[in-house]
Coordinates of C-alpha atoms and ligand atoms in Angstrom, one line a residue:
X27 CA 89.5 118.9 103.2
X28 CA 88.0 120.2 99.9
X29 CA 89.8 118.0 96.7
X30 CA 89.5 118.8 93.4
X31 CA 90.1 115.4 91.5
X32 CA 90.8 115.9 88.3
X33 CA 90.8 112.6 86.0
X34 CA 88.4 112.1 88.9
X35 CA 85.7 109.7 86.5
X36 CA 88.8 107.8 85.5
X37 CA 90.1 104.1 86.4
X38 CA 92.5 105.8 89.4
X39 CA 90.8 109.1 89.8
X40 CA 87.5 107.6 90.3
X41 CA 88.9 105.1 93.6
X42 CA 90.6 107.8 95.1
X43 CA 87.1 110.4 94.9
X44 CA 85.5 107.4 96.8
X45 CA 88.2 106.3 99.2
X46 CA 88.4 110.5 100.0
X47 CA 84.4 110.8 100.8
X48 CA 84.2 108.0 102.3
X49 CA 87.2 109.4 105.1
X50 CA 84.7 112.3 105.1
X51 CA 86.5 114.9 102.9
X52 CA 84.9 116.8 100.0
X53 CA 86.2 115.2 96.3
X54 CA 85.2 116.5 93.7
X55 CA 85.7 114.5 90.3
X56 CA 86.4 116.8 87.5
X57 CA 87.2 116.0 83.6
X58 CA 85.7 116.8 80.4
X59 CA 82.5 114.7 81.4
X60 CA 82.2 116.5 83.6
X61 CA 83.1 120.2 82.4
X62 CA 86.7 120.9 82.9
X63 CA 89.5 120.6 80.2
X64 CA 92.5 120.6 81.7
X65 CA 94.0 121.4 78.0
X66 CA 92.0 124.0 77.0
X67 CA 91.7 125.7 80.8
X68 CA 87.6 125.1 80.7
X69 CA 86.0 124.7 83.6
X70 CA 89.6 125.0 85.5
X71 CA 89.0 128.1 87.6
X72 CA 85.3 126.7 88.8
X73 CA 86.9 123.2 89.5
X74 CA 89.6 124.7 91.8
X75 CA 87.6 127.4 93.6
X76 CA 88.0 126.5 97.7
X77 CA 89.8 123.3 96.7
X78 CA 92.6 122.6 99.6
X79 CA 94.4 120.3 98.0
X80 CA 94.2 119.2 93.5
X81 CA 95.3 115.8 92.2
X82 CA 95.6 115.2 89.0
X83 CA 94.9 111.4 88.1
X84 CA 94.1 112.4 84.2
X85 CA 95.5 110.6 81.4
X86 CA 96.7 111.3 78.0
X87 CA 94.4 109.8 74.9
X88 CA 97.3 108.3 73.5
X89 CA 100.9 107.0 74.7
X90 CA 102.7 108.3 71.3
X91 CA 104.4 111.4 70.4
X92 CA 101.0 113.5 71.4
X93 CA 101.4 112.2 75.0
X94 CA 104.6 115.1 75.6
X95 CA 102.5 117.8 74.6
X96 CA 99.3 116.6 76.5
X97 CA 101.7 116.4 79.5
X98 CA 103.0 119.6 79.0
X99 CA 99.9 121.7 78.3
X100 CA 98.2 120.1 81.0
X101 CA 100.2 120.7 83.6
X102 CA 101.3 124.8 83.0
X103 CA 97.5 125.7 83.1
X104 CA 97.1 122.9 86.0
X105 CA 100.1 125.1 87.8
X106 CA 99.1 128.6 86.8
X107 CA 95.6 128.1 88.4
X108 CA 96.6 126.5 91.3
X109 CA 99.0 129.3 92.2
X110 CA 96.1 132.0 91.7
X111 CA 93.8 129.7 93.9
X112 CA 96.2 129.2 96.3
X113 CA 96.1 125.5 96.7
X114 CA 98.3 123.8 99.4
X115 CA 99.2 120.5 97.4
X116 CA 99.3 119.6 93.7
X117 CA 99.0 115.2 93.6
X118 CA 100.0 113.6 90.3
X119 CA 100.5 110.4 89.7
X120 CA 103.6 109.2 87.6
X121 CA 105.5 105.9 87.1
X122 CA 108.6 103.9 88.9
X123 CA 111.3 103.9 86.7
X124 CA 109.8 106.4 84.2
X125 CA 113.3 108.4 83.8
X126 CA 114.9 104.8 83.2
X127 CA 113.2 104.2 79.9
X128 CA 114.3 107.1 77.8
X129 CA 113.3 104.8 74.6
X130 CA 109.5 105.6 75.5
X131 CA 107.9 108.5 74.6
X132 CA 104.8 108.2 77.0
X133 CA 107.5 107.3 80.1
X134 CA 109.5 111.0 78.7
X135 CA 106.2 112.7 78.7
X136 CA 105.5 111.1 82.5
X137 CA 109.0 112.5 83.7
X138 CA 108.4 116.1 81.9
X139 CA 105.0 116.4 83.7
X140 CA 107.2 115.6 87.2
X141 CA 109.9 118.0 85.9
X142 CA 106.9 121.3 85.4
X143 CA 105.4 120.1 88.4
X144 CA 109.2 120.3 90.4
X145 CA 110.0 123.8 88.8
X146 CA 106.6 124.8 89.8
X147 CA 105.6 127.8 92.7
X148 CA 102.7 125.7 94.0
X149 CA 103.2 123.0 96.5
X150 CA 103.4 119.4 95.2
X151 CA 103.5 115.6 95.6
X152 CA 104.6 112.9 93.2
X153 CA 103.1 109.4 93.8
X154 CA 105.2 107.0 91.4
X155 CA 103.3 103.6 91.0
X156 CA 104.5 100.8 89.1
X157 CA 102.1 99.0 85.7
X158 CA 98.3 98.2 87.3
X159 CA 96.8 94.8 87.0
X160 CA 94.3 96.6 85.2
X161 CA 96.4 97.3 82.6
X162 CA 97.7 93.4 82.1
X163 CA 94.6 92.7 79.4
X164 CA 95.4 95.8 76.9
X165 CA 99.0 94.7 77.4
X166 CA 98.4 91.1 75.8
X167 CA 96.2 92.7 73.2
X168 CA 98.4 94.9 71.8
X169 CA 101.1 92.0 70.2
X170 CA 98.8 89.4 70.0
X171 CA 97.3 87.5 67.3
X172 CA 94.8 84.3 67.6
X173 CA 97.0 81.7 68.6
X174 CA 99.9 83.4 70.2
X175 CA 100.6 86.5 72.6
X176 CA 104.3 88.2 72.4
X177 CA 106.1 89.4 74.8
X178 CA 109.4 91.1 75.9
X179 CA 110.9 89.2 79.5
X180 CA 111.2 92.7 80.9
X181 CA 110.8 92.8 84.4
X182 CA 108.4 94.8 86.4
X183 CA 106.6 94.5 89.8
X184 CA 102.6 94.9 89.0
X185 CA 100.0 96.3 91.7
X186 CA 96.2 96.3 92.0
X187 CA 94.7 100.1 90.9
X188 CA 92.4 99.9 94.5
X189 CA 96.3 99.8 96.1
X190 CA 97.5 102.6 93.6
X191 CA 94.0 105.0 94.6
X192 CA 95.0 104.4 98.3
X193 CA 98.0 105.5 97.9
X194 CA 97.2 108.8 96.7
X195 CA 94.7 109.2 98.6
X196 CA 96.5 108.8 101.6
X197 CA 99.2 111.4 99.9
X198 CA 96.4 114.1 99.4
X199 CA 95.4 114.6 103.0
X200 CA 98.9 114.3 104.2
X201 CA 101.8 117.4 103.7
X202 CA 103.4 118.5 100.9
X203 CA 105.9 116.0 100.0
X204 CA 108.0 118.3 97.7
X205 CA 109.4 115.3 96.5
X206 CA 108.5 111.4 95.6
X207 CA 106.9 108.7 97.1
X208 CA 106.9 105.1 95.7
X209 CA 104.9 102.1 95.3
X210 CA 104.5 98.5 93.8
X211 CA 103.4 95.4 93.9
X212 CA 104.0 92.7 96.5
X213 CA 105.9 90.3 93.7
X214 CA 108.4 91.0 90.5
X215 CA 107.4 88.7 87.2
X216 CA 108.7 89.3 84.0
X217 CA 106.3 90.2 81.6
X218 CA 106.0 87.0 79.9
X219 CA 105.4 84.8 82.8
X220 CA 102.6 87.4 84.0
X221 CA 101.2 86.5 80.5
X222 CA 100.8 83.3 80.4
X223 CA 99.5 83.5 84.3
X224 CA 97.1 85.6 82.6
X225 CA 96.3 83.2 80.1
X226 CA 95.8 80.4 82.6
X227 CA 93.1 82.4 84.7
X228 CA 91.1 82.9 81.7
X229 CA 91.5 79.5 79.8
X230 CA 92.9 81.4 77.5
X231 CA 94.2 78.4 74.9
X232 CA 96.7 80.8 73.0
X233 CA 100.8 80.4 73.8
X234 CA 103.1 83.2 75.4
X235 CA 106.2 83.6 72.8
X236 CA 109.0 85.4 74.8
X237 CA 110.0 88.2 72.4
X238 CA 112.0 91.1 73.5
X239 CA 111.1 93.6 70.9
X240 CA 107.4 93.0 71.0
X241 CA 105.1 95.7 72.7
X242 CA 105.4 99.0 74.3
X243 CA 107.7 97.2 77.2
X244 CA 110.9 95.9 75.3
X245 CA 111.8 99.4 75.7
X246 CA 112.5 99.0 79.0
X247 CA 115.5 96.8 80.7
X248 CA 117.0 94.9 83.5
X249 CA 115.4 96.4 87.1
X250 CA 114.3 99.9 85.4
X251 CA 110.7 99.4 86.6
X252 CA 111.2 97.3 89.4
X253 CA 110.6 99.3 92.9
X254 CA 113.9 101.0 94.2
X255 CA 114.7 100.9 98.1
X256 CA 112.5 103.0 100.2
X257 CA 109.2 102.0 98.2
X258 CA 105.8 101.0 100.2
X259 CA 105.2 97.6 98.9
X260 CA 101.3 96.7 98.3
X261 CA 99.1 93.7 99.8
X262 CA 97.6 92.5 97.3
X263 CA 99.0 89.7 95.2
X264 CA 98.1 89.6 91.2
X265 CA 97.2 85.7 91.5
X266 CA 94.8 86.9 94.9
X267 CA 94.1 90.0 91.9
X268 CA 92.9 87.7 89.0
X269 CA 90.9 85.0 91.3
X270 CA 88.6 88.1 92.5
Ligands
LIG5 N1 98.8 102.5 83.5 C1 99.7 102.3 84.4 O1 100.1 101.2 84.7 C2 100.2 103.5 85.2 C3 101.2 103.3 86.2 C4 101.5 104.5 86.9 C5 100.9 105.7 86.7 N2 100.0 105.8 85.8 C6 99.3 107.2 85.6 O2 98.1 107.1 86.3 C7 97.3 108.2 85.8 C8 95.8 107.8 85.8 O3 95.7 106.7 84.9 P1 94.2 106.0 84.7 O4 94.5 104.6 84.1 O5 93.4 106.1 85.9 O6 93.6 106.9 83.6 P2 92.2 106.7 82.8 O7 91.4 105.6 83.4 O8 92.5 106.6 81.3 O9 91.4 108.1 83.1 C9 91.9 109.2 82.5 C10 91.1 110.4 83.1 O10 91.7 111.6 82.6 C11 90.5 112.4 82.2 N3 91.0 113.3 81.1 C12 91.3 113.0 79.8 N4 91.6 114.1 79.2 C13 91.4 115.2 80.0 C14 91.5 116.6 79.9 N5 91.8 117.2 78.8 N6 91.2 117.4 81.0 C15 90.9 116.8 82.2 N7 90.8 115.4 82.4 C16 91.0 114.6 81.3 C17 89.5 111.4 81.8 O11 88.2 112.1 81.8 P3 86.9 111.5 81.0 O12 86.5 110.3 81.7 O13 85.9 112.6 81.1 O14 87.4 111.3 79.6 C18 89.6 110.4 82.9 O15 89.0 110.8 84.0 C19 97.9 108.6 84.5 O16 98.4 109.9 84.6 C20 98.9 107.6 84.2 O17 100.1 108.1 83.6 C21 99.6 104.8 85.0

């Protein structure tokens, strides 16, 4: 199968381009580095010519009140030029829980891009993954200081990005799911236990402060990012994760 990935140089996009050539299908990474931008429509029409199947694994530059438009923008020239190219199965990638956390602007803009995709003519699969591993360092960053990290005890259920890229990849060369599939991590922690495992691993000498307005994640509350029933549960394990 031909696959245009768009976001394809990026930390998700990039996995799934591999995992797809390496099953012997033709990915194609695609993104401004490359020459398309999926804002302004550059590069879109060349990017999707003979393409089977499109996922969309790019990112907004920031999670604030720009990410809605990004989101938006994005996704009715994605959708318009898939429809003319006639491609069988439009992949993004979006977020457990993401309608649970209405407090969150980027988690809005996340559902919205589902919503377009939904009310779409082309034919379309959602991946929803929970927070990546990956993402566990730029978490601690953003409310920390030198001796101490905050953070909110919200729950979530973490997974490694290599799990998240096989998941869509495995979504792209399957049908149309006209609908959702979900996935996570193996284990729930709150997030400032996962902290100061973090911390730990890195002989990292600063101290965890549990405080539930700090950081992007005290938005979010009780199980709201915590896989649902019906979600494929990951192998890999953040403590097998951070001792890689
Ligand atoms: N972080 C999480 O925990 C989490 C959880 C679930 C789902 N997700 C979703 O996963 C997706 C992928 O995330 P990621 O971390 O892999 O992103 P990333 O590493 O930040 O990569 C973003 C990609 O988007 C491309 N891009 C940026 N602006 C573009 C534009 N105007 N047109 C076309 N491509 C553009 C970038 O291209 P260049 O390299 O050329 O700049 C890059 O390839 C996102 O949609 C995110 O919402 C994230």
């Amino acid at each position: 199968m031909k696959i245009a990935v768009i976001g394809g140089t990026g930390l998700i996009g990039s996995q799934v381009v591999k995992i797809l050539n390496a099953a012997g299908h033709e990915a194609v990474p695609q993104s401004p580095s490359t020459g398309l931008d999926l804002l302004t429509g550059q590069g879109l029409d060349e990017a999707l010519e003979g393409a089977d199947v499109v996922a969309n694994l790019s990112n907004s530059p920031t999670f604030d009140e720009a990410s809605p438009a990004f989101f938006r923008t994005t996704m009715d020239n994605l959708i318009g030029a898939a429809a003319e190219h006639g491609v069988g199965n439009v992949v993004i990638l979006s977020i457990v829980g993401a309608d649970l956390v209405p407090g969150l602007v980027y988690y809005r803009a996340k559902v919205l891009q589902e919503d377009i995709l939904k009310a779409g003519p082309v034919p379309y699969s959602i991946v929803r993954a929970t927070q990546f591993f990956e993402f566990m360092d730029a978490t601690l960053s953003w409310t920390a200081d030198d001796k101490t990290v905050r953070l909110p005890a919200t729950r979530i259920q973490p997974m490694a990005a290599a799990d998240v890229a096989k998941a869509v990849a495995d979504v792209c060369v399957g049908p149309p799911l006209q609908g959702t599939r979900c996935v996570a991590g193996p284990d729930v922690f709150t997030l400032d236990e996962l902290g100061r495992i973090t911390l730990a691993a890195h002989h990292d000498p600063r101290t965890v402060v549990t405080d539930d307005s700090a950081g992007m994640f005290a938005a979010a509350s009780g199980d709201a990012l915590i896989a649902k029933e019906g979600a494929e549960i990951a192998k890999t394990s953040y403590r097998e994760w951070l001792a890689r």
